[in-house]
GROMACS .gro file of C-alpha atoms in nm:
model
  464
    1MET     CA    1   1.254   2.343  -2.821
    2LYS     CA    2   1.319   1.990  -2.940
    3THR     CA    3   1.472   1.731  -2.710
    4ILE     CA    4   1.615   1.385  -2.776
    5CYS     CA    5   1.542   1.097  -2.541
    6LEU     CA    6   1.822   0.844  -2.601
    7TYR     CA    7   1.769   0.503  -2.443
    8PHE     CA    8   1.962   0.175  -2.457
    9GLU     CA    9   1.865  -0.171  -2.336
   10ILE     CA   10   2.102  -0.439  -2.201
   11HIS     CA   11   1.984  -0.797  -2.218
   12GLN     CA   12   2.176  -1.121  -2.253
   13ILE     CA   13   2.054  -1.457  -2.383
   14ILE     CA   14   2.072  -1.740  -2.131
   15HIS     CA   15   2.184  -2.035  -2.343
   16LEU     CA   16   2.023  -2.366  -2.255
   17LYS     CA   17   2.225  -2.683  -2.298
   18ARG     CA   18   2.131  -2.984  -2.506
   19TYR     CA   19   1.886  -3.169  -2.281
   20ARG     CA   20   1.766  -3.519  -2.376
   21PHE     CA   21   1.438  -3.683  -2.285
   22PHE     CA   22   1.605  -3.949  -2.068
   23GLU     CA   23   1.762  -3.673  -1.853
   24ILE     CA   24   1.421  -3.561  -1.725
   25GLY     CA   25   1.409  -3.629  -1.352
   26ALA     CA   26   1.784  -3.697  -1.334
   27ASP     CA   27   1.948  -3.366  -1.425
   28HIS     CA   28   1.814  -3.037  -1.290
   29TYR     CA   29   2.080  -2.807  -1.437
   30TYR     CA   30   1.973  -2.667  -1.774
   31TYR     CA   31   2.241  -2.421  -1.886
   32ASP     CA   32   2.538  -2.415  -2.121
   33ASP     CA   33   2.792  -2.236  -1.902
   34TYR     CA   34   3.058  -2.226  -2.172
   35ALA     CA   35   2.824  -2.065  -2.427
   36ASN     CA   36   2.698  -1.815  -2.169
   37GLU     CA   37   3.049  -1.712  -2.065
   38GLN     CA   38   3.173  -1.693  -2.422
   39GLY     CA   39   2.867  -1.500  -2.541
   40ILE     CA   40   2.868  -1.235  -2.273
   41ASN     CA   41   3.245  -1.185  -2.286
   42GLU     CA   42   3.223  -1.131  -2.661
   43VAL     CA   43   2.945  -0.873  -2.640
   44ALA     CA   44   3.113  -0.704  -2.343
   45GLU     CA   45   3.443  -0.668  -2.528
   46LYS     CA   46   3.299  -0.565  -2.864
   47SER     CA   47   3.007  -0.353  -2.744
   48TYR     CA   48   2.925  -0.291  -2.378
   49ILE     CA   49   3.267  -0.181  -2.255
   50PRO     CA   50   3.357   0.058  -2.542
   51ALA     CA   51   2.999   0.186  -2.565
   52LEU     CA   52   2.970   0.260  -2.192
   53ARG     CA   53   3.310   0.430  -2.189
   54THR     CA   54   3.190   0.649  -2.475
   55LEU     CA   55   2.868   0.739  -2.293
   56ILE     CA   56   3.064   0.826  -1.977
   57GLU     CA   57   3.295   1.049  -2.181
   58MET     CA   58   2.999   1.216  -2.352
   59VAL     CA   59   2.830   1.299  -2.021
   60LYS     CA   60   3.149   1.434  -1.866
   61ASN     CA   61   3.238   1.647  -2.168
   62SER     CA   62   2.891   1.794  -2.210
   63ASP     CA   63   2.875   1.988  -1.883
   64GLY     CA   64   2.532   1.839  -1.814
   65GLY     CA   65   2.406   1.879  -2.169
   66PHE     CA   66   2.407   1.512  -2.264
   67LYS     CA   67   2.184   1.261  -2.086
   68VAL     CA   68   2.099   0.898  -2.150
   69ALA     CA   69   1.869   0.627  -2.015
   70LEU     CA   70   1.947   0.259  -1.966
   71SER     CA   71   1.761  -0.053  -1.863
   72ILE     CA   72   1.907  -0.394  -1.787
   73SER     CA   73   1.732  -0.724  -1.736
   74GLY     CA   74   1.789  -0.916  -1.414
   75VAL     CA   75   1.916  -1.225  -1.597
   76ALA     CA   76   2.169  -1.009  -1.785
   77LEU     CA   77   2.281  -0.845  -1.461
   78GLU     CA   78   2.341  -1.188  -1.306
   79GLN     CA   79   2.552  -1.299  -1.604
   80LEU     CA   80   2.753  -0.976  -1.596
   81GLU     CA   81   2.821  -1.024  -1.226
   82ILE     CA   82   2.965  -1.369  -1.296
   83HIS     CA   83   3.146  -1.328  -1.627
   84ALA     CA   84   3.196  -0.955  -1.698
   85PRO     CA   85   3.221  -0.751  -1.376
   86ALA     CA   86   3.404  -0.477  -1.570
   87VAL     CA   87   3.070  -0.386  -1.728
   88ILE     CA   88   2.913  -0.351  -1.383
   89GLU     CA   89   3.193  -0.115  -1.281
   90LEU     CA   90   3.131   0.101  -1.589
   91LEU     CA   91   2.758   0.110  -1.515
   92HIS     CA   92   2.839   0.240  -1.167
   93GLU     CA   93   3.075   0.497  -1.316
   94LEU     CA   94   2.808   0.612  -1.561
   95ASN     CA   95   2.557   0.635  -1.277
   96ALA     CA   96   2.801   0.847  -1.075
   97THR     CA   97   2.810   1.110  -1.351
   98GLY     CA   98   2.447   1.199  -1.277
   99GLY     CA   99   2.365   1.192  -1.647
  100CYS     CA  100   2.204   0.848  -1.664
  101GLU     CA  101   1.856   0.735  -1.565
  102PHE     CA  102   1.798   0.366  -1.500
  103ILE     CA  103   1.464   0.235  -1.620
  104CYS     CA  104   1.287  -0.073  -1.484
  105GLU     CA  105   1.194  -0.378  -1.689
  106PRO     CA  106   1.086  -0.738  -1.610
  107TYR     CA  107   1.361  -0.934  -1.435
  108SER     CA  108   1.346  -1.222  -1.683
  109HIS     CA  109   1.299  -1.018  -2.002
  110GLY     CA  110   1.003  -1.253  -2.046
  111LEU     CA  111   0.639  -1.254  -2.148
  112SER     CA  112   0.470  -1.271  -1.807
  113SER     CA  113   0.276  -0.951  -1.884
  114LEU     CA  114   0.081  -1.157  -2.140
  115ALA     CA  115   0.015  -1.450  -1.908
  116ASN     CA  116   0.002  -1.388  -1.534
  117GLU     CA  117  -0.049  -1.061  -1.348
  118ASP     CA  118   0.101  -1.183  -1.019
  119CYS     CA  119   0.417  -1.318  -1.182
  120PHE     CA  120   0.455  -1.002  -1.388
  121ARG     CA  121   0.425  -0.782  -1.082
  122GLU     CA  122   0.666  -1.002  -0.885
  123GLU     CA  123   0.949  -0.982  -1.136
  124VAL     CA  124   0.900  -0.610  -1.202
  125LEU     CA  125   0.923  -0.535  -0.831
  126ALA     CA  126   1.228  -0.765  -0.805
  127MET     CA  127   1.402  -0.566  -1.079
  128ARG     CA  128   1.300  -0.236  -0.924
  129LYS     CA  129   1.463  -0.345  -0.597
  130LYS     CA  130   1.775  -0.460  -0.784
  131ILE     CA  131   1.815  -0.117  -0.945
  132LYS     CA  132   1.764   0.054  -0.610
  133ASP     CA  133   2.024  -0.169  -0.443
  134TYR     CA  134   2.277  -0.134  -0.724
  135PHE     CA  135   2.247   0.227  -0.835
  136GLY     CA  136   2.049   0.400  -0.563
  137GLN     CA  137   1.778   0.505  -0.809
  138GLU     CA  138   1.406   0.446  -0.764
  139PRO     CA  139   1.281   0.385  -1.121
  140LYS     CA  140   0.985   0.600  -1.220
  141VAL     CA  141   0.969   0.483  -1.582
  142PHE     CA  142   0.910   0.131  -1.711
  143ARG     CA  143   0.978  -0.055  -2.034
  144ASN     CA  144   0.843  -0.402  -2.100
  145SER     CA  145   1.036  -0.679  -2.273
  146SER     CA  146   1.078  -0.578  -2.640
  147LEU     CA  147   0.846  -0.282  -2.565
  148ILE     CA  148   0.542  -0.512  -2.548
  149TYR     CA  149   0.244  -0.298  -2.452
  150ASP     CA  150  -0.134  -0.276  -2.459
  151ASN     CA  151  -0.398  -0.097  -2.252
  152GLU     CA  152  -0.417  -0.371  -1.989
  153ILE     CA  153  -0.040  -0.380  -1.941
  154GLY     CA  154  -0.045  -0.003  -1.906
  155GLY     CA  155  -0.300  -0.033  -1.626
  156LEU     CA  156  -0.082  -0.288  -1.444
  157VAL     CA  157   0.228  -0.071  -1.479
  158ALA     CA  158   0.045   0.238  -1.352
  159GLY     CA  159  -0.084   0.033  -1.058
  160MET     CA  160   0.276  -0.037  -0.955
  161GLY     CA  161   0.345   0.335  -0.924
  162PHE     CA  162   0.529   0.408  -1.247
  163LYS     CA  163   0.477   0.749  -1.403
  164GLY     CA  164   0.580   0.666  -1.758
  165VAL     CA  165   0.640   0.378  -1.997
  166LEU     CA  166   0.840   0.342  -2.317
  167VAL     CA  167   0.641   0.200  -2.609
  168GLU     CA  168   0.678   0.142  -2.982
  169GLY     CA  169   0.555   0.409  -3.221
  170ALA     CA  170   0.384   0.150  -3.438
  171LYS     CA  171   0.206   0.284  -3.747
  172HIS     CA  172  -0.106   0.071  -3.696
  173VAL     CA  173  -0.148   0.226  -3.349
  174LEU     CA  174  -0.045   0.584  -3.422
  175GLY     CA  175  -0.240   0.616  -3.745
  176TRP     CA  176  -0.209   0.980  -3.851
  177LYS     CA  177  -0.053   1.082  -3.519
  178SER     CA  178   0.316   1.155  -3.467
  179PRO     CA  179   0.540   0.972  -3.214
  180HIS     CA  180   0.700   1.308  -3.127
  181TYR     CA  181   0.449   1.395  -2.854
  182VAL     CA  182   0.373   1.268  -2.506
  183TYR     CA  183   0.059   1.051  -2.482
  184HIS     CA  184  -0.114   0.876  -2.192
  185CYS     CA  185  -0.260   0.537  -2.109
  186VAL     CA  186  -0.631   0.475  -2.169
  187GLU     CA  187  -0.679   0.295  -1.836
  188ASN     CA  188  -0.485   0.547  -1.631
  189PRO     CA  189  -0.426   0.903  -1.760
  190ASN     CA  190  -0.147   0.951  -1.503
  191LEU     CA  191   0.073   0.704  -1.693
  192LYS     CA  192   0.247   0.886  -1.978
  193LEU     CA  193   0.369   0.713  -2.293
  194LEU     CA  194   0.692   0.792  -2.476
  195MET     CA  195   0.669   0.648  -2.826
  196ARG     CA  196   0.973   0.528  -3.015
  197ASP     CA  197   1.056   0.682  -3.352
  198PHE     CA  198   1.140   0.351  -3.515
  199LYS     CA  199   1.276   0.502  -3.837
  200LEU     CA  200   1.529   0.732  -3.671
  201SER     CA  201   1.617   0.461  -3.416
  202ASP     CA  202   1.667   0.194  -3.683
  203ASP     CA  203   1.876   0.431  -3.894
  204ILE     CA  204   2.138   0.396  -3.620
  205SER     CA  205   2.080   0.045  -3.487
  206LEU     CA  206   2.005  -0.139  -3.815
  207ARG     CA  207   2.118   0.063  -4.117
  208PHE     CA  208   2.418   0.270  -4.012
  209ALA     CA  209   2.688   0.040  -4.154
  210ASN     CA  210   2.489  -0.080  -4.456
  211SER     CA  211   2.680   0.044  -4.761
  212GLU     CA  212   2.377  -0.027  -4.983
  213TRP     CA  213   2.155   0.209  -4.782
  214SER     CA  214   2.061   0.522  -4.976
  215GLU     CA  215   2.172   0.747  -4.686
  216TYR     CA  216   2.508   0.577  -4.639
  217PRO     CA  217   2.739   0.708  -4.503
  218LEU     CA  218   2.543   0.878  -4.227
  219PHE     CA  219   2.708   1.167  -4.043
  220ALA     CA  220   2.597   1.327  -3.718
  221ASP     CA  221   2.524   1.672  -3.866
  222LYS     CA  222   2.302   1.519  -4.134
  223TYR     CA  223   2.116   1.311  -3.876
  224ILE     CA  224   2.056   1.612  -3.650
  225ASP     CA  225   1.939   1.811  -3.952
  226TRP     CA  226   1.666   1.550  -4.004
  227ILE     CA  227   1.550   1.605  -3.647
  228ALA     CA  228   1.574   1.984  -3.670
  229SER     CA  229   1.361   1.982  -3.986
  230LEU     CA  230   1.064   1.824  -3.806
  231PRO     CA  231   0.766   2.058  -3.737
  232ASP     CA  232   0.835   2.301  -3.452
  233ASN     CA  233   0.555   2.167  -3.233
  234GLU     CA  234   0.696   1.811  -3.244
  235GLN     CA  235   0.918   1.838  -2.939
  236VAL     CA  236   1.015   1.483  -2.833
  237ILE     CA  237   1.230   1.250  -3.043
  238ASN     CA  238   1.257   0.909  -2.877
  239LEU     CA  239   1.553   0.701  -2.993
  240PHE     CA  240   1.533   0.355  -2.835
  241MET     CA  241   1.767   0.066  -2.921
  242GLU     CA  242   1.975  -0.217  -2.777
  243LEU     CA  243   2.317  -0.121  -2.647
  244SER     CA  244   2.465  -0.412  -2.844
  245ALA     CA  245   2.376  -0.218  -3.161
  246LEU     CA  246   2.691  -0.019  -3.082
  247GLY     CA  247   2.960  -0.271  -3.166
  248ILE     CA  248   2.769  -0.587  -3.258
  249ALA     CA  249   2.489  -0.497  -3.502
  250GLN     CA  250   2.698  -0.200  -3.615
  251PRO     CA  251   3.067  -0.292  -3.578
  252LEU     CA  252   3.311  -0.050  -3.421
  253SER     CA  253   3.496  -0.035  -3.753
  254SER     CA  254   3.195   0.154  -3.894
  255ASN     CA  255   3.283   0.449  -3.666
  256ILE     CA  256   2.948   0.416  -3.490
  257LEU     CA  257   3.093   0.548  -3.162
  258GLU     CA  258   3.247   0.852  -3.333
  259PHE     CA  259   2.905   0.921  -3.483
  260LEU     CA  260   2.746   0.893  -3.139
  261LYS     CA  261   3.000   1.128  -2.978
  262ALA     CA  262   2.932   1.393  -3.242
  263LEU     CA  263   2.555   1.397  -3.184
  264PRO     CA  264   2.552   1.626  -2.874
  265VAL     CA  265   2.782   1.877  -3.043
  266CYS     CA  266   2.569   1.895  -3.357
  267ALA     CA  267   2.248   1.902  -3.153
  268HIS     CA  268   2.373   2.193  -2.942
  269GLN     CA  269   2.448   2.390  -3.258
  270ARG     CA  270   2.087   2.344  -3.370
  271GLY     CA  271   1.936   2.425  -3.028
  272ILE     CA  272   1.834   2.061  -2.961
  273THR     CA  273   1.877   1.919  -2.611
  274PHE     CA  274   1.895   1.573  -2.454
  275SER     CA  275   1.656   1.469  -2.176
  276THR     CA  276   1.588   1.162  -1.965
  277PRO     CA  277   1.242   0.999  -1.977
  278THR     CA  278   1.153   1.125  -1.629
  279GLU     CA  279   1.245   1.482  -1.723
  280ILE     CA  280   1.019   1.464  -2.027
  281ILE     CA  281   0.714   1.322  -1.850
  282SER     CA  282   0.763   1.574  -1.569
  283LYS     CA  283   0.781   1.878  -1.796
  284LEU     CA  284   0.550   1.798  -2.085
  285LYS     CA  285   0.177   1.736  -2.079
  286SER     CA  286   0.004   1.459  -2.266
  287VAL     CA  287  -0.164   1.566  -2.587
  288ASP     CA  288  -0.399   1.267  -2.615
  289MET     CA  289  -0.464   0.912  -2.501
  290MET     CA  290  -0.316   0.620  -2.695
  291ASP     CA  291  -0.558   0.330  -2.734
  292VAL     CA  292  -0.367   0.001  -2.780
  293THR     CA  293  -0.624  -0.280  -2.789
  294TYR     CA  294  -0.387  -0.558  -2.893
  295PRO     CA  295  -0.026  -0.608  -2.773
  296MET     CA  296   0.239  -0.438  -2.982
  297SER     CA  297   0.620  -0.459  -2.969
  298TRP     CA  298   0.927  -0.318  -3.142
  299SER     CA  299   1.003  -0.641  -3.334
  300ASP     CA  300   0.957  -0.722  -3.702
  301GLU     CA  301   0.751  -0.533  -3.956
  302GLU     CA  302   0.419  -0.614  -3.788
  303ARG     CA  303   0.528  -0.470  -3.451
  304ASP     CA  304   0.325  -0.735  -3.268
  305ILE     CA  305   0.393  -1.044  -3.050
  306SER     CA  306   0.414  -1.294  -3.337
  307PRO     CA  307   0.794  -1.337  -3.304
  308TRP     CA  308   0.730  -1.519  -2.974
  309LEU     CA  309   0.374  -1.653  -2.998
  310GLY     CA  310   0.311  -1.669  -3.371
  311ASN     CA  311   0.295  -2.047  -3.419
  312ALA     CA  312   0.153  -2.354  -3.246
  313LEU     CA  313   0.493  -2.463  -3.109
  314GLN     CA  314   0.549  -2.132  -2.933
  315ARG     CA  315   0.198  -2.118  -2.790
  316GLU     CA  316   0.222  -2.477  -2.663
  317ALA     CA  317   0.551  -2.405  -2.485
  318PHE     CA  318   0.416  -2.073  -2.352
  319ASN     CA  319   0.096  -2.229  -2.213
  320LYS     CA  320   0.287  -2.521  -2.063
  321LEU     CA  321   0.530  -2.290  -1.887
  322TYR     CA  322   0.263  -2.066  -1.737
  323SER     CA  323   0.045  -2.360  -1.634
  324VAL     CA  324   0.255  -2.371  -1.316
  325ALA     CA  325   0.284  -1.992  -1.278
  326GLU     CA  326   0.064  -1.975  -0.968
  327ARG     CA  327   0.255  -2.252  -0.792
  328VAL     CA  328   0.592  -2.097  -0.870
  329HIS     CA  329   0.465  -1.758  -0.756
  330LEU     CA  330   0.360  -1.909  -0.422
  331CYS     CA  331   0.686  -2.096  -0.359
  332ASP     CA  332   1.003  -1.951  -0.208
  333ASP     CA  333   1.255  -2.211  -0.328
  334ARG     CA  334   1.556  -2.014  -0.454
  335ARG     CA  335   1.658  -2.259  -0.728
  336ILE     CA  336   1.303  -2.289  -0.858
  337LYS     CA  337   1.272  -1.910  -0.873
  338GLN     CA  338   1.600  -1.866  -1.060
  339ASP     CA  339   1.516  -2.134  -1.316
  340TRP     CA  340   1.171  -1.978  -1.353
  341PHE     CA  341   1.322  -1.642  -1.448
  342TYR     CA  342   1.566  -1.800  -1.695
  343LEU     CA  343   1.302  -2.020  -1.861
  344GLN     CA  344   1.070  -1.721  -1.904
  345ALA     CA  345   1.324  -1.525  -2.111
  346SER     CA  346   1.166  -1.436  -2.445
  347ASP     CA  347   1.466  -1.567  -2.640
  348ASN     CA  348   1.355  -1.923  -2.564
  349PHE     CA  349   1.035  -1.864  -2.759
  350HIS     CA  350   1.199  -1.660  -3.034
  351PHE     CA  351   1.421  -1.958  -3.121
  352MET     CA  352   1.099  -2.145  -3.211
  353THR     CA  353   0.972  -1.890  -3.461
  354THR     CA  354   0.891  -2.002  -3.815
  355LYS     CA  355   0.844  -1.649  -3.947
  356ASP     CA  356   1.038  -1.550  -4.256
  357THR     CA  357   1.142  -1.194  -4.178
  358GLY     CA  358   1.424  -1.178  -4.430
  359VAL     CA  359   1.672  -1.151  -4.143
  360GLY     CA  360   1.864  -1.457  -4.032
  361ILE     CA  361   1.807  -1.582  -3.678
  362ASN     CA  362   2.098  -1.714  -3.475
  363ARG     CA  363   1.939  -2.014  -3.301
  364GLY     CA  364   2.255  -2.115  -3.117
  365ILE     CA  365   2.268  -2.492  -3.065
  366TYR     CA  366   1.937  -2.549  -3.243
  367ASP     CA  367   1.911  -2.668  -3.602
  368SER     CA  368   1.550  -2.561  -3.646
  369PRO     CA  369   1.244  -2.420  -3.463
  370TYR     CA  370   1.134  -2.778  -3.395
  371ASP     CA  371   1.470  -2.864  -3.242
  372ALA     CA  372   1.441  -2.559  -3.017
  373PHE     CA  373   1.087  -2.661  -2.918
  374THR     CA  374   1.186  -3.020  -2.836
  375ASN     CA  375   1.484  -2.921  -2.624
  376TYR     CA  376   1.286  -2.656  -2.435
  377MET     CA  377   0.996  -2.891  -2.368
  378ASN     CA  378   1.232  -3.157  -2.229
  379ILE     CA  379   1.374  -2.901  -1.986
  380LEU     CA  380   1.026  -2.775  -1.905
  381GLY     CA  381   0.914  -3.130  -1.831
  382ASP     CA  382   1.185  -3.165  -1.567
  383PHE     CA  383   1.115  -2.818  -1.425
  384ILE     CA  384   0.740  -2.884  -1.391
  385GLY     CA  385   0.817  -3.216  -1.225
  386ARG     CA  386   1.024  -3.034  -0.964
  387VAL     CA  387   0.746  -2.781  -0.904
  388ASN     CA  388   0.487  -3.058  -0.867
  389ALA     CA  389   0.716  -3.243  -0.626
  390LEU     CA  390   0.707  -2.942  -0.394
  391TYR     CA  391   0.327  -2.928  -0.379
  392PRO     CA  392   0.046  -3.186  -0.420
  393VAL     CA  393  -0.044  -3.223  -0.788
  394ASP     CA  394  -0.411  -3.295  -0.716
  395MET     CA  395  -0.455  -2.972  -0.517
  396ASP     CA  396  -0.578  -2.667  -0.706
  397ASN     CA  397  -0.404  -2.332  -0.675
  398GLU     CA  398  -0.664  -2.186  -0.437
  399GLU     CA  399  -0.633  -2.478  -0.195
  400LEU     CA  400  -0.255  -2.467  -0.228
  401GLY     CA  401  -0.249  -2.096  -0.158
  402SER     CA  402  -0.463  -2.144   0.153
  403LEU     CA  403  -0.238  -2.427   0.274
  404LEU     CA  404   0.079  -2.226   0.217
  405THR     CA  405  -0.073  -1.927   0.396
  406THR     CA  406  -0.153  -2.149   0.694
  407ILE     CA  407   0.200  -2.290   0.693
  408LYS     CA  408   0.346  -1.941   0.668
  409ASN     CA  409   0.132  -1.817   0.958
  410GLN     CA  410   0.228  -2.116   1.167
  411GLY     CA  411   0.593  -2.054   1.085
  412GLU     CA  412   0.564  -1.690   1.191
  413GLU     CA  413   0.387  -1.795   1.511
  414LEU     CA  414   0.662  -2.046   1.580
  415VAL     CA  415   0.924  -1.777   1.534
  416GLN     CA  416   0.740  -1.551   1.779
  417LEU     CA  417   0.713  -1.830   2.037
  418THR     CA  418   1.082  -1.911   1.994
  419ASN     CA  419   1.168  -1.546   2.054
  420GLU     CA  420   0.953  -1.543   2.368
  421VAL     CA  421   1.127  -1.858   2.496
  422ASN     CA  422   1.466  -1.701   2.431
  423LYS     CA  423   1.364  -1.387   2.619
  424LEU     CA  424   1.235  -1.589   2.917
  425GLN     CA  425   1.553  -1.798   2.923
  426ALA     CA  426   1.760  -1.480   2.925
  427LYS     CA  427   1.554  -1.340   3.214
  428LEU     CA  428   1.586  -1.668   3.404
  429LYS     CA  429   1.960  -1.664   3.358
  430GLN     CA  430   1.978  -1.305   3.485
  431ALA     CA  431   1.765  -1.395   3.788
  432GLU     CA  432   1.986  -1.695   3.870
  433GLN     CA  433   2.293  -1.475   3.847
  434LYS     CA  434   2.140  -1.222   4.086
  435VAL     CA  435   2.049  -1.495   4.337
  436LYS     CA  436   2.402  -1.630   4.320
  437GLU     CA  437   2.551  -1.284   4.380
  438SER     CA  438   2.306  -1.220   4.664
  439SER     CA  439   2.390  -1.548   4.842
  440THR     CA  440   2.760  -1.459   4.827
  441ASP     CA  441   2.700  -1.118   4.986
  442ASP     CA  442   2.484  -1.264   5.274
  443LYS     CA  443   2.728  -1.541   5.378
  444PRO     CA  444   2.779  -1.530   5.767
  445VAL     CA  445   3.114  -1.401   5.897
  446LYS     CA  446   3.299  -1.616   6.166
  447ALA     CA  447   3.251  -1.468   6.516
  448ALA     CA  448   3.549  -1.320   6.704
  449PRO     CA  449   3.670  -1.481   7.040
  450LYS     CA  450   3.488  -1.366   7.356
  451LYS     CA  451   3.775  -1.172   7.513
  452ALA     CA  452   3.555  -0.974   7.752
  453ALA     CA  453   3.431  -1.282   7.940
  454THR     CA  454   3.785  -1.413   7.986
  455THR     CA  455   3.895  -1.080   8.128
  456LYS     CA  456   3.621  -1.093   8.391
  457LYS     CA  457   3.727  -1.442   8.505
  458VAL     CA  458   4.089  -1.329   8.546
  459ALA     CA  459   3.974  -1.029   8.751
  460LYS     CA  460   3.782  -1.252   8.992
  461LYS     CA  461   4.083  -1.474   9.055
  462THR     CA  462   4.290  -1.170   9.138
  463ASP     CA  463   4.037  -1.047   9.392
  464ASN     CA  464   4.038  -1.377   9.572
   0.00000   0.00000   0.00000
């Protein structure tokens, strides 16, 4: 029996403000609050809110037959908390239906998996905790930023306890194989891979409203017929896309949500089910390993990492950022950590791309890739200066780590000693109170008059 794994990602660009060279060292706030508020409110109104309401309705009306998976970056979740709490409420409502699985991804939606193992692990675990705190789910499946994956990343993800990972079904990796099976990681066979069917996914997310497309208009029954016509032994159809495809990339006027709502009905008629990623990796065995020597992603025709690291500008910014990765990982300054997550976001590097993909890139405030590079490097110069101000610049990371460990141990010892002092002071106070109460109880009572002696004297006088 065929099953559809439908997954949506929520991520929001953190817009940086125009930052001049002379502001380095003087201004430590890097963000365009107006652009961030305007951007997230627009996507929430046009996409997230109507799309989530539709998914909630689909789950409730399917009597358990329709299921969906979602992931959300930490930086997007923070922006939604501030500017669009209605989206958070709908995510909770969708979670309460029991028909949604939340998948873990890097907190920053960044490229740390390509640069620093410790930083990658730190932000993945931070996002895992966020999902647990928000939705009460312990994520078992992982997806990297833009589905970036290779064998080494798979080993890291498996080492963090994940059972499955979503990856791109890139042709240069699959070869003659089909994405409609479960595969496993080369470095750890226990980590199962669910591979995206990019054609069927892009038919919805990229081509649905294109009137020049040969399959336009696309109806749900036709789409399900395509899936039903696949060979019987190809059981898993993975449809992965951004949630903003529903309303932004494909406007609501295209009836994209009506198409989505009709999918479960048409699928049921053809004996096709919907499953969450965890259900699939729990029920189906891997048919083979998937050897991914070089990083792949779901972006552009090449399905590689060139959209973020394809030119000298991007690589210079990337290397400069991660030159302080160890120091930031060791620090516990809240503002430094937050800026670190925001500056890692992959969008910052994508704005610097010089690739001609045939698709226009909205660079926001930037006029060109070089403008994006200059502005980012100015901000990065200030950020690195703040990091270096926290720790000695001439001390290498190993020495710094040893020093910070010593300071941390001393701090913990100081806390223990303070607790002991507090306990002793409490005992001393109790002892003083007991002594005070005891002295009150033992206070001598004033003696009564000696009446007996007086009586004897009176008796003697009488006798005489």
